[in-house]
């Protein structure tokens, strides 16, 4: 029976319970493989559990919608209208996350139109490509971004770059006087080599007259 499912694409205006369950289970299995690949290749500090769930659930919902539409144009326009009412406010700023979400939705589309061979082969190739790229030279950004906050008892007339050894580019983003009479500057530091917050902190802590020093790693976002 399984072989009959994979032999070509048989389109059903009204799929049977057997076909519908098989499509939804396949969507769940393949999207789970994509989500696990995302987890395995993730390199950030805080893993987004809800995004992991969204990859899996999006394929099931998409498959249900596609099977419900079938060849019925009126139903298709109705679903478009219903979805248009929903306002999605979540911003996905990482292009890689967008691709993984789109992969989960694509699995839902292909299983929803009963293209099982396409969904299985596409998922295998996508996961393999993601794992290969994870261990390639393109897996990490060459640049690192940090936010530096310095509070000083006197007006800050120096640049943190004077105290740093290495390839750094420092830009002043904020400068103000605090109610207690101290002065506070905020900087963005771009490092062209691998360095940690602790290393930068150790180099800047030698500044005399410091009242506050904070070094925070920032994520470099590329919005599409």
Coordinates of N, CA and C in Angstrom, one line a residue:
X1 N 0.8 -1.2 0.0 CA 0.0 0.0 0.0 C 0.9 1.3 0.0
X2 N 2.0 1.2 0.8 CA 2.8 2.4 0.8 C 3.4 2.7 -0.5
X3 N 3.8 1.7 -1.3 CA 4.3 1.9 -2.6 C 3.3 2.6 -3.5
X4 N 2.1 2.3 -3.4 CA 1.0 3.0 -4.2 C 0.9 4.4 -3.9
X5 N 1.2 4.8 -2.7 CA 1.2 6.3 -2.4 C 2.3 7.0 -3.1
X6 N 3.5 6.4 -3.2 CA 4.6 7.0 -3.8 C 4.7 7.0 -5.3
X7 N 3.9 6.1 -5.9 CA 3.9 6.0 -7.4 C 3.1 7.2 -8.0
X8 N 3.8 8.2 -8.3 CA 3.2 9.4 -8.9 C 2.3 10.2 -7.9
X9 N 1.6 11.2 -8.5 CA 0.8 12.1 -7.6 C -0.7 11.9 -8.0
X10 N -1.4 11.3 -7.1 CA -2.9 11.1 -7.4 C -3.6 12.2 -6.6
X11 N -4.3 13.1 -7.4 CA -4.9 14.2 -6.8 C -6.4 13.8 -6.4
X12 N -6.8 14.2 -5.2 CA -8.1 13.8 -4.7 C -8.8 15.1 -4.3
X13 N -10.0 15.3 -4.9 CA -10.9 16.4 -4.5 C -11.3 16.3 -3.1
X14 N -11.7 15.0 -2.7 CA -12.1 14.8 -1.4 C -11.3 13.5 -0.9
X15 N -10.2 13.7 -0.3 CA -9.4 12.5 0.1 C -10.1 11.7 1.1
X16 N -9.8 10.4 1.1 CA -10.3 9.5 2.1 C -9.6 9.7 3.4
X17 N -10.2 9.1 4.5 CA -9.6 9.2 5.8 C -8.2 8.6 5.8
X18 N -8.0 7.5 5.1 CA -6.7 6.9 5.0 C -5.7 7.8 4.4
X19 N -6.0 8.4 3.2 CA -5.1 9.3 2.6 C -4.8 10.6 3.4
X20 N -5.8 11.1 4.0 CA -5.7 12.3 4.8 C -4.7 12.1 6.0
X21 N -4.9 11.0 6.7 CA -4.1 10.6 7.9 C -2.6 10.4 7.4
X22 N -2.5 9.7 6.3 CA -1.1 9.5 5.8 C -0.4 10.8 5.4
X23 N -1.1 11.7 4.8 CA -0.5 13.0 4.4 C -0.1 13.8 5.6
X24 N -1.0 13.8 6.6 CA -0.7 14.6 7.8 C 0.4 14.0 8.7
X25 N 0.4 12.6 8.7 CA 1.5 12.0 9.5 C 2.9 12.2 8.8
X26 N 2.8 12.1 7.4 CA 4.1 12.4 6.7 C 4.6 13.8 6.9
X27 N 3.6 14.7 6.9 CA 4.0 16.1 7.1 C 4.6 16.3 8.5
X28 N 4.0 15.7 9.5 CA 4.6 15.7 10.8 C 6.0 15.1 10.9
X29 N 6.2 14.0 10.3 CA 7.5 13.3 10.3 C 8.5 14.1 9.6
X30 N 8.2 14.6 8.4 CA 9.3 15.3 7.7 C 9.6 16.7 8.3
X31 N 8.5 17.4 8.8 CA 8.8 18.6 9.5 C 9.6 18.4 10.8
X32 N 9.3 17.3 11.4 CA 10.1 17.0 12.7 C 11.6 16.8 12.3
X33 N 11.9 16.2 11.2 CA 13.2 16.0 10.7 C 13.9 17.3 10.4
X34 N 13.1 18.3 9.8 CA 13.6 19.6 9.5 C 13.9 20.4 10.8
X35 N 13.0 20.3 11.8 CA 13.1 20.9 13.1 C 14.3 20.4 13.9
X36 N 14.5 19.1 13.8 CA 15.7 18.5 14.5 C 17.0 18.9 13.8
X37 N 17.0 19.0 12.5 CA 18.1 19.5 11.8 C 18.4 21.0 12.2
X38 N 17.4 21.8 12.4 CA 17.6 23.1 12.8 C 18.2 23.1 14.2
X39 N 17.7 22.3 15.1 CA 18.3 22.2 16.4 C 19.8 21.8 16.4
X40 N 20.1 20.8 15.5 CA 21.5 20.3 15.4 C 22.4 21.3 14.9
X41 N 21.9 22.1 13.9 CA 22.8 23.1 13.3 C 22.7 24.5 13.9
X42 N 21.9 24.7 15.0 CA 21.8 26.0 15.6 C 23.1 26.3 16.4
X43 N 23.5 27.6 16.3 CA 24.8 28.0 16.9 C 24.6 29.1 17.8
X44 N 23.4 29.6 18.1 CA 23.2 30.7 19.1 C 23.3 30.2 20.5
X45 N 23.2 31.2 21.4 CA 23.3 30.9 22.8 C 22.0 30.4 23.4
X46 N 20.8 31.0 23.0 CA 19.5 30.6 23.5 C 18.7 30.0 22.4
X47 N 18.4 28.7 22.6 CA 17.7 28.0 21.5 C 16.2 28.3 21.6
X48 N 15.6 28.7 20.5 CA 14.2 29.2 20.5 C 13.3 27.9 20.4
X49 N 12.8 27.5 21.6 CA 11.9 26.3 21.6 C 10.6 26.5 20.8
X50 N 10.1 27.7 20.9 CA 8.8 27.9 20.3 C 9.0 27.9 18.8
X51 N 10.1 28.4 18.3 CA 10.3 28.4 16.8 C 10.5 26.9 16.4
X52 N 11.1 26.1 17.2 CA 11.2 24.6 16.9 C 9.8 24.0 16.7
X53 N 8.9 24.4 17.6 CA 7.5 23.9 17.5 C 6.8 24.4 16.3
X54 N 7.1 25.7 16.0 CA 6.4 26.3 14.9 C 6.7 25.7 13.6
X55 N 8.0 25.2 13.4 CA 8.4 24.5 12.2 C 7.5 23.3 12.0
X56 N 7.3 22.5 13.1 CA 6.6 21.2 13.0 C 5.1 21.5 12.8
X57 N 4.5 22.4 13.6 CA 3.1 22.7 13.5 C 2.7 23.3 12.2
X58 N 3.6 24.2 11.6 CA 3.2 24.9 10.4 C 3.0 23.9 9.2
X59 N 3.7 22.9 9.2 CA 3.5 21.9 8.1 C 2.2 21.2 8.2
X60 N 1.8 20.8 9.4 CA 0.5 20.1 9.6 C -0.6 21.1 9.2
X61 N -0.6 22.3 9.7 CA -1.7 23.3 9.3 C -1.7 23.5 7.8
X62 N -0.6 23.7 7.2 CA -0.5 24.0 5.8 C -1.1 22.8 5.0
X63 N -0.7 21.6 5.4 CA -1.2 20.4 4.7 C -2.7 20.3 4.8
X64 N -3.3 20.6 6.0 CA -4.7 20.6 6.2 C -5.4 21.6 5.2
X65 N -4.8 22.8 5.2 CA -5.4 23.9 4.3 C -5.4 23.5 2.8
X66 N -4.2 23.0 2.4 CA -4.1 22.6 1.0 C -5.1 21.5 0.6
X67 N -5.2 20.5 1.5 CA -6.2 19.4 1.2 C -7.6 19.9 1.2
X68 N -7.9 20.9 2.1 CA -9.2 21.4 2.2 C -9.6 22.2 0.9
X69 N -8.6 22.9 0.3 CA -8.9 23.7 -0.8 C -9.2 22.8 -2.0
X70 N -8.3 21.8 -2.3 CA -8.4 21.0 -3.4 C -8.5 21.8 -4.7
X71 N -9.4 21.5 -5.6 CA -9.6 22.2 -6.8 C -10.8 23.3 -6.7
X72 N -11.2 23.5 -5.5 CA -12.3 24.4 -5.3 C -11.8 25.9 -5.2
X73 N -12.0 26.7 -6.2 CA -11.6 28.0 -6.2 C -12.2 28.9 -5.2
X74 N -13.5 28.7 -5.0 CA -14.2 29.5 -4.0 C -13.7 29.2 -2.6
X75 N -13.4 28.0 -2.2 CA -12.8 27.7 -0.9 C -11.4 28.3 -0.8
X76 N -10.7 28.3 -1.9 CA -9.4 28.9 -1.8 C -9.4 30.4 -1.5
X77 N -10.3 31.1 -2.2 CA -10.5 32.5 -1.9 C -11.0 32.8 -0.5
X78 N -11.9 31.9 0.0 CA -12.4 32.0 1.3 C -11.2 31.9 2.4
X79 N -10.3 30.9 2.2 CA -9.2 30.7 3.1 C -8.3 31.9 3.0
X80 N -8.0 32.5 1.8 CA -7.2 33.6 1.7 C -7.8 34.8 2.5
X81 N -9.1 35.0 2.4 CA -9.7 36.1 3.1 C -9.6 35.9 4.6
X82 N -9.8 34.6 5.0 CA -9.7 34.3 6.5 C -8.3 34.6 7.0
X83 N -7.3 34.2 6.3 CA -5.9 34.4 6.7 C -5.6 35.9 6.7
X84 N -6.1 36.6 5.7 CA -5.8 38.0 5.6 C -6.3 38.8 6.9
X85 N -7.3 38.3 7.6 CA -7.8 39.0 8.8 C -6.8 38.9 9.9
X86 N -6.0 37.8 9.9 CA -5.1 37.6 11.0 C -3.9 38.5 10.8
X87 N -3.5 39.3 11.8 CA -2.3 40.2 11.7 C -1.1 39.5 12.4
X88 N -0.1 39.2 11.6 CA 1.1 38.6 12.1 C 2.1 39.7 12.5
X89 N 2.4 39.8 13.7 CA 3.3 40.8 14.2 C 4.7 40.3 14.5
X90 N 5.0 39.0 14.5 CA 6.3 38.5 14.8 C 7.3 38.8 13.7
X91 N 8.4 39.4 14.1 CA 9.4 39.7 13.1 C 10.5 38.7 13.1
X92 N 10.8 38.0 12.0 CA 11.8 37.0 11.9 C 13.0 37.7 11.2
X93 N 14.0 38.1 11.9 CA 15.1 38.9 11.4 C 16.2 38.1 10.8
X94 N 16.3 36.8 11.2 CA 17.4 35.9 10.8 C 16.9 35.2 9.5
X95 N 17.6 35.4 8.4 CA 17.3 34.8 7.1 C 17.3 33.3 7.2
X96 N 18.1 32.7 8.0 CA 18.2 31.2 8.2 C 16.9 30.7 8.8
X97 N 16.4 31.4 9.8 CA 15.1 31.0 10.4 C 14.0 31.1 9.4
X98 N 14.0 32.1 8.6 CA 12.9 32.2 7.5 C 13.0 31.0 6.6
X99 N 14.2 30.6 6.2 CA 14.3 29.4 5.3 C 13.8 28.2 5.9
X100 N 14.1 27.9 7.2 CA 13.6 26.7 7.9 C 12.1 26.8 8.1
X101 N 11.5 27.9 8.4 CA 10.1 28.0 8.5 C 9.5 27.7 7.1
X102 N 10.0 28.3 6.0 CA 9.5 28.0 4.7 C 9.6 26.6 4.3
X103 N 10.7 25.9 4.8 CA 10.9 24.5 4.5 C 9.7 23.7 5.2
X104 N 9.4 24.0 6.4 CA 8.3 23.4 7.1 C 6.9 23.6 6.3
X105 N 6.7 24.8 5.9 CA 5.5 25.1 5.1 C 5.5 24.4 3.8
X106 N 6.7 24.3 3.1 CA 6.8 23.6 1.8 C 6.4 22.1 2.0
X107 N 6.8 21.5 3.1 CA 6.5 20.1 3.4 C 4.9 20.0 3.5
X108 N 4.3 21.0 4.1 CA 2.9 20.9 4.2 C 2.2 21.1 2.9
X109 N 2.8 21.9 2.0 CA 2.2 22.1 0.7 C 2.3 20.8 -0.2
X110 N 3.5 20.2 -0.2 CA 3.7 19.0 -1.0 C 2.9 17.8 -0.5
X111 N 2.8 17.7 0.8 CA 2.0 16.5 1.3 C 0.5 16.8 1.1
X112 N 0.1 18.1 1.1 CA -1.3 18.5 0.9 C -1.7 18.2 -0.5
X113 N -0.8 18.3 -1.5 CA -1.2 18.0 -2.9 C -0.8 16.6 -3.2
X114 N -0.4 15.8 -2.2 CA -0.1 14.3 -2.4 C 1.2 14.1 -3.2
X115 N 2.1 15.1 -3.2 CA 3.4 14.9 -3.8 C 4.4 14.3 -2.9
X116 N 4.2 13.0 -2.5 CA 5.0 12.4 -1.4 C 6.4 12.2 -1.8
X117 N 6.7 11.8 -3.1 CA 8.1 11.6 -3.5 C 8.8 13.0 -3.4
X118 N 8.2 14.1 -3.8 CA 8.8 15.4 -3.8 C 9.1 15.8 -2.3
X119 N 8.1 15.6 -1.5 CA 8.3 16.0 -0.1 C 9.4 15.2 0.6
X120 N 9.5 13.9 0.4 CA 10.5 13.1 1.0 C 11.9 13.4 0.5
X121 N 12.0 13.4 -0.8 CA 13.3 13.7 -1.4 C 13.8 15.1 -1.1
X122 N 12.9 16.1 -1.1 CA 13.2 17.5 -0.8 C 13.7 17.7 0.6
X123 N 13.0 17.0 1.5 CA 13.4 17.1 2.9 C 14.7 16.5 3.2
X124 N 15.0 15.3 2.6 CA 16.3 14.7 2.8 C 17.4 15.6 2.2
X125 N 17.2 16.2 1.1 CA 18.3 17.0 0.5 C 18.4 18.3 1.3
X126 N 17.3 18.9 1.8 CA 17.4 20.1 2.6 C 18.2 19.9 3.9
X127 N 17.9 18.8 4.6 CA 18.5 18.5 5.8 C 20.0 18.2 5.6
X128 N 20.3 17.5 4.5 CA 21.7 17.2 4.2 C 22.5 18.4 3.9
X129 N 21.9 19.3 3.1 CA 22.6 20.6 2.8 C 22.8 21.4 4.1
X130 N 21.8 21.5 5.0 CA 21.9 22.3 6.2 C 23.1 21.7 7.1
X131 N 23.2 20.4 7.2 CA 24.2 19.8 8.0 C 25.6 20.1 7.4
X132 N 25.7 20.0 6.0 CA 27.0 20.2 5.4 C 27.4 21.7 5.6
X133 N 26.5 22.6 5.5 CA 26.8 24.0 5.7 C 27.2 24.3 7.1
X134 N 26.6 23.5 8.0 CA 26.9 23.7 9.5 C 28.4 23.5 9.7
X135 N 29.1 22.6 9.0 CA 30.5 22.3 9.2 C 31.4 23.0 8.1
X136 N 30.8 23.9 7.3 CA 31.6 24.5 6.3 C 32.2 25.8 6.9
X137 N 33.0 26.5 6.1 CA 33.6 27.8 6.5 C 32.6 28.9 6.6
X138 N 31.4 28.7 6.1 CA 30.3 29.7 6.1 C 29.4 29.6 7.3
X139 N 29.7 28.7 8.3 CA 28.8 28.4 9.4 C 28.8 29.6 10.4
X140 N 29.9 30.3 10.5 CA 30.0 31.4 11.4 C 30.3 32.7 10.8
X141 N 29.8 33.8 11.4 CA 30.1 35.1 10.9 C 31.5 35.5 11.2
X142 N 32.3 36.1 10.3 CA 33.6 36.5 10.6 C 33.7 37.7 11.6
X143 N 32.6 38.5 11.6 CA 32.6 39.7 12.5 C 31.7 39.4 13.7
X144 N 32.0 40.1 14.8 CA 31.3 40.0 16.0 C 30.9 41.4 16.5
X145 N 29.7 41.6 17.0 CA 29.3 42.9 17.5 C 29.0 42.9 19.0
X146 N 29.5 43.9 19.6 CA 29.4 44.1 21.1 C 28.9 45.5 21.4
X147 N 28.1 45.6 22.5 CA 27.7 46.9 23.0 C 28.5 47.1 24.3
X148 N 29.2 48.3 24.4 CA 30.0 48.7 25.5 C 29.4 49.9 26.2
X149 N 29.2 49.8 27.5 CA 28.6 50.9 28.3 C 29.7 51.3 29.3
X150 N 30.1 52.6 29.3 CA 31.1 53.1 30.2 C 30.6 54.3 30.9
X151 N 30.6 54.2 32.2 CA 30.3 55.4 33.1 C 31.6 55.8 33.8
X152 N 31.8 57.1 33.8 CA 33.0 57.7 34.3 C 32.7 58.9 35.1
X153 N 33.6 59.2 36.1 CA 33.3 60.3 37.0 C 33.6 61.6 36.3
X154 N 34.4 61.6 35.2 CA 34.8 62.8 34.5 C 34.2 62.7 33.0
X155 N 34.1 63.8 32.3 CA 33.7 63.7 30.9 C 34.5 62.7 30.2
X156 N 33.9 61.8 29.4 CA 34.7 60.8 28.7 C 35.2 61.3 27.4
X157 N 36.5 61.6 27.4 CA 37.1 62.2 26.2 C 38.0 61.2 25.5
X158 N 37.9 59.9 25.9 CA 38.8 58.9 25.2 C 37.9 57.9 24.5
X159 N 38.5 57.1 23.6 CA 37.8 56.0 22.9 C 38.2 54.7 23.5
X160 N 37.3 53.8 23.7 CA 37.7 52.4 24.2 C 38.8 51.8 23.3
X161 N 38.8 52.2 22.0 CA 39.7 51.6 21.1 C 41.2 51.8 21.5
X162 N 41.4 52.9 22.3 CA 42.8 53.2 22.8 C 43.3 52.1 23.7
X163 N 42.4 51.4 24.3 CA 42.8 50.3 25.3 C 42.7 48.9 24.8
X164 N 42.3 48.8 23.6 CA 42.0 47.5 23.0 C 43.2 47.1 22.0
X165 N 43.6 45.8 22.1 CA 44.6 45.3 21.2 C 43.9 44.3 20.3
X166 N 44.0 44.6 19.0 CA 43.3 43.7 18.0 C 42.6 44.6 17.0
X167 N 41.9 43.9 16.1 CA 41.2 44.6 15.0 C 39.8 44.9 15.5
X168 N 39.6 46.1 15.9 CA 38.3 46.6 16.4 C 37.9 47.9 15.7
X169 N 36.6 48.0 15.5 CA 36.0 49.3 15.0 C 35.0 49.7 16.0
X170 N 35.2 50.9 16.6 CA 34.3 51.4 17.7 C 33.6 52.6 17.3
X171 N 32.2 52.6 17.5 CA 31.4 53.8 17.1 C 30.6 54.2 18.4
X172 N 30.6 55.5 18.7 CA 29.9 56.1 19.8 C 28.4 56.2 19.4
X173 N 27.5 55.6 20.1 CA 26.1 55.6 19.8 C 25.3 56.5 20.8
X174 N 25.8 56.8 22.0 CA 25.0 57.6 22.9 C 26.0 58.2 23.9
X175 N 25.7 59.4 24.3 CA 26.5 60.2 25.3 C 25.7 61.1 26.1
X176 N 25.7 60.9 27.5 CA 24.9 61.8 28.3 C 25.4 61.9 29.7
X177 N 24.9 62.9 30.4 CA 25.3 63.1 31.8 C 24.2 62.6 32.7
X178 N 24.6 61.9 33.7 CA 23.7 61.3 34.7 C 23.3 62.2 35.8
X179 N 22.2 62.0 36.5 CA 21.8 62.9 37.6 C 22.9 63.0 38.7
X180 N 23.7 61.9 38.9 CA 24.7 61.9 40.0 C 25.9 62.7 39.6
X181 N 25.9 63.3 38.4 CA 27.1 64.0 37.9 C 28.1 63.2 37.1
X182 N 27.9 61.9 37.0 CA 28.9 61.1 36.2 C 28.4 61.2 34.7
X183 N 29.3 60.6 33.9 CA 29.0 60.7 32.5 C 29.0 59.2 31.9
X184 N 28.1 59.0 31.0 CA 27.8 57.7 30.5 C 27.9 57.7 29.0
X185 N 28.7 56.8 28.4 CA 28.8 56.7 26.9 C 28.5 55.2 26.6
X186 N 27.8 55.1 25.4 CA 27.5 53.7 24.9 C 28.1 53.6 23.5
X187 N 28.8 52.5 23.3 CA 29.5 52.3 22.0 C 29.0 50.9 21.4
X188 N 29.2 50.9 20.1 CA 29.1 49.6 19.4 C 30.5 49.2 18.9
X189 N 30.9 48.0 19.2 CA 32.2 47.6 18.8 C 32.1 46.4 17.8
X190 N 32.8 46.5 16.7 CA 32.8 45.5 15.7 C 34.2 44.8 15.7
X191 N 34.2 43.5 16.0 CA 35.5 42.8 16.1 C 35.6 41.9 14.9
X192 N 36.7 42.0 14.2 CA 37.0 41.2 13.0 C 37.6 39.8 13.3
X193 N 37.9 39.5 14.6 CA 38.5 38.3 14.9 C 37.7 37.7 16.1
X194 N 37.8 36.4 16.4 CA 37.1 35.8 17.5 C 37.6 36.3 18.8
X195 N 36.7 36.9 19.6 CA 37.0 37.4 20.9 C 35.8 37.3 21.8
X196 N 36.0 37.2 23.1 CA 34.9 37.0 24.0 C 34.6 38.3 24.8
X197 N 33.4 38.4 25.4 CA 33.1 39.6 26.2 C 34.1 39.7 27.3
X198 N 34.5 38.6 27.9 CA 35.5 38.6 29.0 C 36.8 39.2 28.6
X199 N 37.3 38.9 27.4 CA 38.6 39.5 27.0 C 38.5 41.0 26.8
X200 N 37.4 41.4 26.2 CA 37.2 42.9 26.1 C 37.1 43.6 27.4
X201 N 36.4 42.9 28.3 CA 36.2 43.5 29.7 C 37.5 43.6 30.4
X202 N 38.4 42.6 30.3 CA 39.7 42.7 30.9 C 40.6 43.8 30.4
X203 N 40.4 44.1 29.1 CA 41.3 45.1 28.5 C 40.8 46.5 28.9
X204 N 39.5 46.7 29.1 CA 38.9 48.0 29.4 C 38.8 48.3 30.9
X205 N 38.9 47.3 31.8 CA 38.8 47.5 33.2 C 39.9 48.3 33.8
X206 N 41.0 48.4 33.0 CA 42.2 49.2 33.5 C 42.0 50.7 33.4
X207 N 40.9 51.1 32.8 CA 40.6 52.6 32.7 C 40.4 53.1 34.1
X208 N 41.1 54.2 34.4 CA 41.0 54.8 35.7 C 39.7 55.6 35.9
X209 N 39.1 55.6 37.0 CA 37.9 56.4 37.3 C 36.6 55.8 36.8
X210 N 36.6 54.5 36.5 CA 35.4 53.9 36.0 C 34.4 53.8 37.1
X211 N 33.1 54.0 36.8 CA 32.0 53.8 37.7 C 31.2 52.6 37.3
X212 N 31.2 52.4 36.0 CA 30.4 51.2 35.4 C 31.1 50.8 34.1
X213 N 31.2 49.5 33.9 CA 31.7 49.0 32.7 C 30.8 47.7 32.3
X214 N 30.2 47.8 31.2 CA 29.4 46.6 30.7 C 29.7 46.3 29.3
X215 N 29.9 45.0 29.0 CA 30.2 44.5 27.7 C 29.2 43.4 27.4
X216 N 28.4 43.6 26.3 CA 27.3 42.7 26.0 C 27.5 42.3 24.5
X217 N 27.4 41.0 24.2 CA 27.5 40.6 22.8 C 26.1 40.8 22.1
X218 N 26.2 41.4 21.0 CA 24.9 41.7 20.2 C 24.9 40.8 19.0
X219 N 23.7 40.4 18.6 CA 23.5 39.6 17.4 C 23.4 40.5 16.2
X220 N 24.2 40.1 15.2 CA 24.1 40.8 13.9 C 23.0 40.2 13.1
X221 N 22.0 41.1 12.9 CA 20.7 40.7 12.2 C 20.8 41.2 10.7
X222 N 20.3 40.3 9.9 CA 20.2 40.6 8.5 C 18.8 40.5 8.1
X223 N 18.0 41.5 7.9 CA 16.6 41.5 7.7 C 16.3 41.4 6.2
X224 N 15.4 40.5 5.8 CA 15.0 40.3 4.4 C 13.7 41.1 4.1

